[in-house]
PDB file of C-alpha atoms in Angstrom:
ATOM      1  CA  UNK A   1      97.903  82.153  86.852  1.00 63.00           C
ATOM      2  CA  UNK A   2      99.446  85.190  85.185  1.00 83.00           C
ATOM      3  CA  UNK A   3     102.354  86.771  86.980  1.00 94.00           C
ATOM      4  CA  UNK A   4     103.194  90.457  87.072  1.00 97.00           C
ATOM      5  CA  UNK A   5     102.821  91.917  83.592  1.00 97.00           C
ATOM      6  CA  UNK A   6     104.944  94.817  82.382  1.00 98.00           C
ATOM      7  CA  UNK A   7     104.856  96.719  79.131  1.00 97.00           C
ATOM      8  CA  UNK A   8     106.641  97.515  77.001  1.00 97.00           C
ATOM      9  CA  UNK A   9     109.469  94.993  77.386  1.00 97.00           C
ATOM     10  CA  UNK A  10     111.864  97.276  75.555  1.00 97.00           C
ATOM     11  CA  UNK A  11     111.734 101.026  74.990  1.00 97.00           C
ATOM     12  CA  UNK A  12     114.198 103.147  73.051  1.00 98.00           C
ATOM     13  CA  UNK A  13     113.617 106.874  73.101  1.00 97.00           C
ATOM     14  CA  UNK A  14     115.453 110.115  72.619  1.00 97.00           C
ATOM     15  CA  UNK A  15     116.502 112.467  75.355  1.00 97.00           C
ATOM     16  CA  UNK A  16     113.726 114.851  76.300  1.00 96.00           C
ATOM     17  CA  UNK A  17     110.877 112.529  75.381  1.00 97.00           C
ATOM     18  CA  UNK A  18     108.235 111.326  77.814  1.00 97.00           C
ATOM     19  CA  UNK A  19     108.344 107.648  78.739  1.00 98.00           C
ATOM     20  CA  UNK A  20     105.513 105.701  80.370  1.00 98.00           C
ATOM     21  CA  UNK A  21     106.058 102.241  81.807  1.00 98.00           C
ATOM     22  CA  UNK A  22     103.084 100.079  82.710  1.00 98.00           C
ATOM     23  CA  UNK A  23     102.489  97.342  85.257  1.00 98.00           C
ATOM     24  CA  UNK A  24      99.658  94.961  86.060  1.00 98.00           C
ATOM     25  CA  UNK A  25     100.192  93.299  89.454  1.00 97.00           C
ATOM     26  CA  UNK A  26      99.051  89.822  90.417  1.00 96.00           C
ATOM     27  CA  UNK A  27      95.341  89.813  91.195  1.00 95.00           C
ATOM     28  CA  UNK A  28      94.676  90.009  94.923  1.00 94.00           C
ATOM     29  CA  UNK A  29      98.022  91.518  95.796  1.00 95.00           C
ATOM     30  CA  UNK A  30      97.800  94.679  97.868  1.00 93.00           C
ATOM     31  CA  UNK A  31     101.309  96.038  97.463  1.00 94.00           C
ATOM     32  CA  UNK A  32     103.156  97.187  94.355  1.00 96.00           C
ATOM     33  CA  UNK A  33     106.784  98.164  94.036  1.00 96.00           C
ATOM     34  CA  UNK A  34     108.768  99.916  91.278  1.00 97.00           C
ATOM     35  CA  UNK A  35     112.513  99.192  91.081  1.00 97.00           C
ATOM     36  CA  UNK A  36     115.338 100.294  88.815  1.00 97.00           C
ATOM     37  CA  UNK A  37     118.340  98.066  88.098  1.00 96.00           C
ATOM     38  CA  UNK A  38     121.687  99.205  86.699  1.00 95.00           C
ATOM     39  CA  UNK A  39     125.168  97.721  86.754  1.00 90.00           C
ATOM     40  CA  UNK A  40     126.469 100.643  88.772  1.00 89.00           C
ATOM     41  CA  UNK A  41     123.747 100.926  91.413  1.00 88.00           C
ATOM     42  CA  UNK A  42     122.180  97.480  91.492  1.00 91.00           C
ATOM     43  CA  UNK A  43     118.476  97.075  92.299  1.00 94.00           C
ATOM     44  CA  UNK A  44     116.997 100.252  93.796  1.00 93.00           C
ATOM     45  CA  UNK A  45     113.496 100.725  95.146  1.00 94.00           C
ATOM     46  CA  UNK A  46     111.890 103.795  93.610  1.00 96.00           C
ATOM     47  CA  UNK A  47     108.427 103.792  95.160  1.00 96.00           C
ATOM     48  CA  UNK A  48     105.895 101.422  96.631  1.00 93.00           C
ATOM     49  CA  UNK A  49     102.118 101.458  97.021  1.00 95.00           C
ATOM     50  CA  UNK A  50      99.871  99.720  99.504  1.00 93.00           C
ATOM     51  CA  UNK A  51      96.179  99.495  98.630  1.00 93.00           C
ATOM     52  CA  UNK A  52      96.804 101.898  95.728  1.00 94.00           C
ATOM     53  CA  UNK A  53      98.243 104.577  98.034  1.00 95.00           C
ATOM     54  CA  UNK A  54     101.895 105.668  97.647  1.00 95.00           C
ATOM     55  CA  UNK A  55     103.619 104.863 100.931  1.00 92.00           C
ATOM     56  CA  UNK A  56     107.274 105.633 100.321  1.00 91.00           C
ATOM     57  CA  UNK A  57     108.626 107.532  97.311  1.00 92.00           C
ATOM     58  CA  UNK A  58     111.977 108.412  98.852  1.00 91.00           C
ATOM     59  CA  UNK A  59     113.766 106.448  96.146  1.00 91.00           C
ATOM     60  CA  UNK A  60     112.332 108.459  93.264  1.00 94.00           C
ATOM     61  CA  UNK A  61     115.371 110.200  91.755  1.00 86.00           C
ATOM     62  CA  UNK A  62     113.858 113.607  91.069  1.00 83.00           C
ATOM     63  CA  UNK A  63     110.785 115.452  89.917  1.00 89.00           C
ATOM     64  CA  UNK A  64     111.104 114.037  86.434  1.00 95.00           C
ATOM     65  CA  UNK A  65     109.832 110.728  87.795  1.00 97.00           C
ATOM     66  CA  UNK A  66     106.228 110.161  88.808  1.00 97.00           C
ATOM     67  CA  UNK A  67     104.179 107.055  89.577  1.00 97.00           C
ATOM     68  CA  UNK A  68     100.468 106.452  89.835  1.00 97.00           C
ATOM     69  CA  UNK A  69      98.227 103.573  90.798  1.00 97.00           C
ATOM     70  CA  UNK A  70      94.673 104.520  89.806  1.00 96.00           C
ATOM     71  CA  UNK A  71      93.291 101.094  90.742  1.00 95.00           C
ATOM     72  CA  UNK A  72      94.352  97.755  92.157  1.00 94.00           C
ATOM     73  CA  UNK A  73      95.192  96.287  88.775  1.00 95.00           C
ATOM     74  CA  UNK A  74      97.275  98.982  87.114  1.00 96.00           C
ATOM     75  CA  UNK A  75     100.228 101.254  87.788  1.00 98.00           C
ATOM     76  CA  UNK A  76     102.379 103.548  85.686  1.00 98.00           C
ATOM     77  CA  UNK A  77     105.854 105.003  86.073  1.00 98.00           C
ATOM     78  CA  UNK A  78     106.421 108.115  84.000  1.00 98.00           C
ATOM     79  CA  UNK A  79     109.662 109.898  83.195  1.00 97.00           C
ATOM     80  CA  UNK A  80     109.344 113.373  81.718  1.00 96.00           C
ATOM     81  CA  UNK A  81     111.673 114.523  80.290  1.00 96.00           C
ATOM     82  CA  UNK A  82     113.868 111.454  79.928  1.00 96.00           C
ATOM     83  CA  UNK A  83     117.669 111.652  80.090  1.00 96.00           C
ATOM     84  CA  UNK A  84     120.400 109.182  79.039  1.00 97.00           C
ATOM     85  CA  UNK A  85     121.209 108.457  82.699  1.00 95.00           C
ATOM     86  CA  UNK A  86     117.692 107.054  83.090  1.00 97.00           C
ATOM     87  CA  UNK A  87     118.704 104.090  80.922  1.00 97.00           C
ATOM     88  CA  UNK A  88     118.148 100.977  83.035  1.00 97.00           C
ATOM     89  CA  UNK A  89     115.869  97.981  83.506  1.00 98.00           C
ATOM     90  CA  UNK A  90     112.747  98.945  85.422  1.00 98.00           C
ATOM     91  CA  UNK A  91     110.976  96.227  87.382  1.00 98.00           C
ATOM     92  CA  UNK A  92     107.537  96.157  88.880  1.00 97.00           C
ATOM     93  CA  UNK A  93     106.832  93.715  91.712  1.00 96.00           C
ATOM     94  CA  UNK A  94     103.755  92.898  93.745  1.00 96.00           C
ATOM     95  CA  UNK A  95     103.092  91.146  97.044  1.00 93.00           C
ATOM     96  CA  UNK A  96     100.108  90.282  99.165  1.00 91.00           C
ATOM     97  CA  UNK A  97     101.213  92.637 101.910  1.00 79.00           C
ATOM     98  CA  UNK A  98     104.106  94.712 103.129  1.00 73.00           C
ATOM     99  CA  UNK A  99     105.237  92.359 105.865  1.00 75.00           C
ATOM    100  CA  UNK A 100     108.930  91.640 106.104  1.00 73.00           C
ATOM    101  CA  UNK A 101     108.381  88.011 105.106  1.00 78.00           C
ATOM    102  CA  UNK A 102     106.001  88.658 102.227  1.00 84.00           C
ATOM    103  CA  UNK A 103     107.198  87.347  98.873  1.00 89.00           C
ATOM    104  CA  UNK A 104     107.649  89.915  96.161  1.00 92.00           C
ATOM    105  CA  UNK A 105     106.836  88.641  92.671  1.00 95.00           C
ATOM    106  CA  UNK A 106     108.732  90.492  89.983  1.00 96.00           C
ATOM    107  CA  UNK A 107     107.685  91.177  86.431  1.00 97.00           C
ATOM    108  CA  UNK A 108     110.042  90.574  83.489  1.00 96.00           C
ATOM    109  CA  UNK A 109     111.129  94.213  83.458  1.00 97.00           C
ATOM    110  CA  UNK A 110     111.218  97.006  80.894  1.00 98.00           C
ATOM    111  CA  UNK A 111     114.615  97.739  79.391  1.00 98.00           C
ATOM    112  CA  UNK A 112     114.750 101.489  78.776  1.00 98.00           C
ATOM    113  CA  UNK A 113     117.375 103.081  76.568  1.00 98.00           C
ATOM    114  CA  UNK A 114     117.479 106.861  76.334  1.00 98.00           C
ATOM    115  CA  UNK A 115     119.673 108.114  73.496  1.00 96.00           C
TER     116      UNK A 115
ATOM    117  CA  UNK B   1     127.385 103.210 100.806  1.00 51.00           C
ATOM    118  CA  UNK B   2     125.581  99.911 100.236  1.00 60.00           C
ATOM    119  CA  UNK B   3     123.637  98.789 103.308  1.00 82.00           C
ATOM    120  CA  UNK B   4     124.029  95.136 102.299  1.00 91.00           C
ATOM    121  CA  UNK B   5     127.414  94.052 100.968  1.00 94.00           C
ATOM    122  CA  UNK B   6     127.581  90.859  98.956  1.00 96.00           C
ATOM    123  CA  UNK B   7     130.751  88.934  98.186  1.00 96.00           C
ATOM    124  CA  UNK B   8     132.199  87.886  95.947  1.00 97.00           C
ATOM    125  CA  UNK B   9     130.815  90.165  93.270  1.00 96.00           C
ATOM    126  CA  UNK B  10     131.621  87.659  90.516  1.00 97.00           C
ATOM    127  CA  UNK B  11     132.244  83.919  90.735  1.00 97.00           C
ATOM    128  CA  UNK B  12     133.051  81.530  87.904  1.00 97.00           C
ATOM    129  CA  UNK B  13     133.386  77.827  88.694  1.00 97.00           C
ATOM    130  CA  UNK B  14     133.257  74.402  87.058  1.00 97.00           C
ATOM    131  CA  UNK B  15     130.249  72.129  87.285  1.00 97.00           C
ATOM    132  CA  UNK B  16     130.422  69.956  90.394  1.00 97.00           C
ATOM    133  CA  UNK B  17     132.280  72.432  92.589  1.00 97.00           C
ATOM    134  CA  UNK B  18     130.931  73.844  95.836  1.00 98.00           C
ATOM    135  CA  UNK B  19     130.642  77.547  96.582  1.00 97.00           C
ATOM    136  CA  UNK B  20     129.550  80.004  99.222  1.00 98.00           C
ATOM    137  CA  UNK B  21     128.379  83.562  98.767  1.00 98.00           C
ATOM    138  CA  UNK B  22     127.979  86.060 101.558  1.00 97.00           C
ATOM    139  CA  UNK B  23     125.685  88.913 102.470  1.00 97.00           C
ATOM    140  CA  UNK B  24     126.881  91.235 105.235  1.00 95.00           C
ATOM    141  CA  UNK B  25     125.544  94.326 106.943  1.00 93.00           C
ATOM    142  CA  UNK B  26     126.082  96.434 110.029  1.00 90.00           C
ATOM    143  CA  UNK B  27     122.298  96.589 110.456  1.00 89.00           C
ATOM    144  CA  UNK B  28     120.095  94.054 112.205  1.00 91.00           C
ATOM    145  CA  UNK B  29     117.252  92.751 110.055  1.00 91.00           C
ATOM    146  CA  UNK B  30     114.028  91.079 111.099  1.00 90.00           C
ATOM    147  CA  UNK B  31     114.225  88.880 108.022  1.00 91.00           C
ATOM    148  CA  UNK B  32     116.456  88.236 105.078  1.00 94.00           C
ATOM    149  CA  UNK B  33     115.570  86.872 101.687  1.00 94.00           C
ATOM    150  CA  UNK B  34     117.615  85.396  98.856  1.00 97.00           C
ATOM    151  CA  UNK B  35     116.582  85.810  95.226  1.00 97.00           C
ATOM    152  CA  UNK B  36     117.994  84.440  91.977  1.00 97.00           C
ATOM    153  CA  UNK B  37     117.759  86.420  88.770  1.00 97.00           C
ATOM    154  CA  UNK B  38     118.359  84.959  85.322  1.00 95.00           C
ATOM    155  CA  UNK B  39     119.239  87.133  82.321  1.00 91.00           C
ATOM    156  CA  UNK B  40     116.242  88.968  80.903  1.00 91.00           C
ATOM    157  CA  UNK B  41     114.003  88.102  83.849  1.00 94.00           C
ATOM    158  CA  UNK B  42     113.057  89.497  87.216  1.00 96.00           C
ATOM    159  CA  UNK B  43     114.386  88.143  90.522  1.00 96.00           C
ATOM    160  CA  UNK B  44     112.682  85.048  91.926  1.00 96.00           C
ATOM    161  CA  UNK B  45     112.514  84.358  95.652  1.00 95.00           C
ATOM    162  CA  UNK B  46     114.485  81.325  96.851  1.00 96.00           C
ATOM    163  CA  UNK B  47     114.092  81.522 100.620  1.00 95.00           C
ATOM    164  CA  UNK B  48     113.223  83.709 103.606  1.00 93.00           C
ATOM    165  CA  UNK B  49     115.053  83.375 106.930  1.00 93.00           C
ATOM    166  CA  UNK B  50     113.766  85.073 110.056  1.00 92.00           C
ATOM    167  CA  UNK B  51     115.488  83.568 113.115  1.00 91.00           C
ATOM    168  CA  UNK B  52     119.094  84.222 114.122  1.00 92.00           C
ATOM    169  CA  UNK B  53     121.145  81.094 113.458  1.00 94.00           C
ATOM    170  CA  UNK B  54     118.459  79.611 111.230  1.00 95.00           C
ATOM    171  CA  UNK B  55     119.533  77.174 108.524  1.00 97.00           C
ATOM    172  CA  UNK B  56     117.297  76.297 105.592  1.00 96.00           C
ATOM    173  CA  UNK B  57     117.977  73.798 102.846  1.00 96.00           C
ATOM    174  CA  UNK B  58     116.531  73.822  99.359  1.00 94.00           C
ATOM    175  CA  UNK B  59     117.891  70.764  97.535  1.00 95.00           C
ATOM    176  CA  UNK B  60     121.579  71.594  96.945  1.00 97.00           C
ATOM    177  CA  UNK B  61     121.275  75.098  98.382  1.00 97.00           C
ATOM    178  CA  UNK B  62     121.848  75.815 102.088  1.00 97.00           C
ATOM    179  CA  UNK B  63     120.985  79.214 103.543  1.00 97.00           C
ATOM    180  CA  UNK B  64     122.095  80.458 106.943  1.00 97.00           C
ATOM    181  CA  UNK B  65     121.077  83.557 108.876  1.00 96.00           C
ATOM    182  CA  UNK B  66     123.726  84.855 111.257  1.00 94.00           C
ATOM    183  CA  UNK B  67     123.127  84.655 114.997  1.00 94.00           C
ATOM    184  CA  UNK B  68     122.987  88.454 115.239  1.00 93.00           C
ATOM    185  CA  UNK B  69     120.725  88.705 112.159  1.00 92.00           C
ATOM    186  CA  UNK B  70     123.211  90.980 110.409  1.00 93.00           C
ATOM    187  CA  UNK B  71     124.568  88.556 107.842  1.00 94.00           C
ATOM    188  CA  UNK B  72     123.692  85.529 105.779  1.00 96.00           C
ATOM    189  CA  UNK B  73     125.332  82.967 103.547  1.00 97.00           C
ATOM    190  CA  UNK B  74     124.261  80.799 100.652  1.00 98.00           C
ATOM    191  CA  UNK B  75     126.127  77.559 100.027  1.00 98.00           C
ATOM    192  CA  UNK B  76     125.650  75.554  96.844  1.00 98.00           C
ATOM    193  CA  UNK B  77     126.833  71.943  96.726  1.00 98.00           C
ATOM    194  CA  UNK B  78     127.844  70.366  93.420  1.00 98.00           C
ATOM    195  CA  UNK B  79     126.959  73.403  91.336  1.00 97.00           C
ATOM    196  CA  UNK B  80     125.264  72.860  87.986  1.00 97.00           C
ATOM    197  CA  UNK B  81     125.065  75.126  84.904  1.00 96.00           C
ATOM    198  CA  UNK B  82     121.414  75.734  85.777  1.00 95.00           C
ATOM    199  CA  UNK B  83     122.570  77.514  88.937  1.00 96.00           C
ATOM    200  CA  UNK B  84     124.051  80.288  86.807  1.00 97.00           C
ATOM    201  CA  UNK B  85     122.547  83.671  87.597  1.00 97.00           C
ATOM    202  CA  UNK B  86     122.617  86.747  89.782  1.00 97.00           C
ATOM    203  CA  UNK B  87     122.047  86.011  93.468  1.00 98.00           C
ATOM    204  CA  UNK B  88     120.589  88.863  95.491  1.00 97.00           C
ATOM    205  CA  UNK B  89     120.048  89.138  99.208  1.00 96.00           C
ATOM    206  CA  UNK B  90     117.404  91.495 100.586  1.00 94.00           C
ATOM    207  CA  UNK B  91     116.989  92.591 104.178  1.00 92.00           C
ATOM    208  CA  UNK B  92     113.794  93.871 105.758  1.00 88.00           C
ATOM    209  CA  UNK B  93     112.626  95.276 109.074  1.00 82.00           C
ATOM    210  CA  UNK B  94     109.298  94.571 110.751  1.00 74.00           C
ATOM    211  CA  UNK B  95     106.628  97.051 109.651  1.00 70.00           C
ATOM    212  CA  UNK B  96     109.044  98.834 107.305  1.00 73.00           C
ATOM    213  CA  UNK B  97     107.021  97.789 104.304  1.00 75.00           C
ATOM    214  CA  UNK B  98     110.024  97.481 102.053  1.00 82.00           C
ATOM    215  CA  UNK B  99     113.292  95.589 101.588  1.00 87.00           C
ATOM    216  CA  UNK B 100     116.788  96.761 100.774  1.00 90.00           C
ATOM    217  CA  UNK B 101     118.747  94.732  98.246  1.00 92.00           C
ATOM    218  CA  UNK B 102     122.435  93.924  98.126  1.00 93.00           C
ATOM    219  CA  UNK B 103     124.438  94.514  94.968  1.00 92.00           C
ATOM    220  CA  UNK B 104     124.422  90.835  94.039  1.00 95.00           C
ATOM    221  CA  UNK B 105     126.798  87.987  93.220  1.00 97.00           C
ATOM    222  CA  UNK B 106     126.988  86.932  89.578  1.00 97.00           C
ATOM    223  CA  UNK B 107     127.588  83.175  89.417  1.00 97.00           C
ATOM    224  CA  UNK B 108     128.664  81.354  86.286  1.00 97.00           C
ATOM    225  CA  UNK B 109     128.846  77.562  86.351  1.00 97.00           C
ATOM    226  CA  UNK B 110     130.701  76.117  83.384  1.00 97.00           C
ATOM    227  CA  UNK B 111     129.823  72.629  82.106  1.00 95.00           C
TER     228      UNK B 111
END
């Protein structure tokens, strides 16, 4: 069974460019989460979806960040325009539900470097 | 201010030693989870605890949820190099839909 799939695994871009990160959750999972991990701030929740609907985007840093989930098997996180402080590892995770005991399965992450 | 404080932040020990890492908060959680993350990978769930005072064992790992459900500990007996990684605790509230993660403990076990 395939786990959560993220692409690309690595992305290097220049300041001001648009960046799109992609995620395919585990089939049958109803919830999808986007996280950002840095040394300074640890693992931060950016946004999560339940049944393709954004439920909580309070962690999205600013208007430069946007996330979509057009269907149950695909989500994107877009940064436009990108800035050096956006450099981080971005993780996508999925779970069957949003219960407090549901297991979140994380993808391998996308390491983003903005020069 | 971090809602979940983990300590120590870094820990380096020799193979065979025992260790305990802590996860503390002023908030009460309905459940608490521990994850381990290896370099270049995403976190992987180790355990979920839901009852105050609960103790769960996973081979050489022992997890405890505090009586007041505000804190938790992870004890590793006879650590092995394969235990090396970043250990994260995550607290959740019923019907919140999301978890909040601690800042992690980086464990290095030297052979």
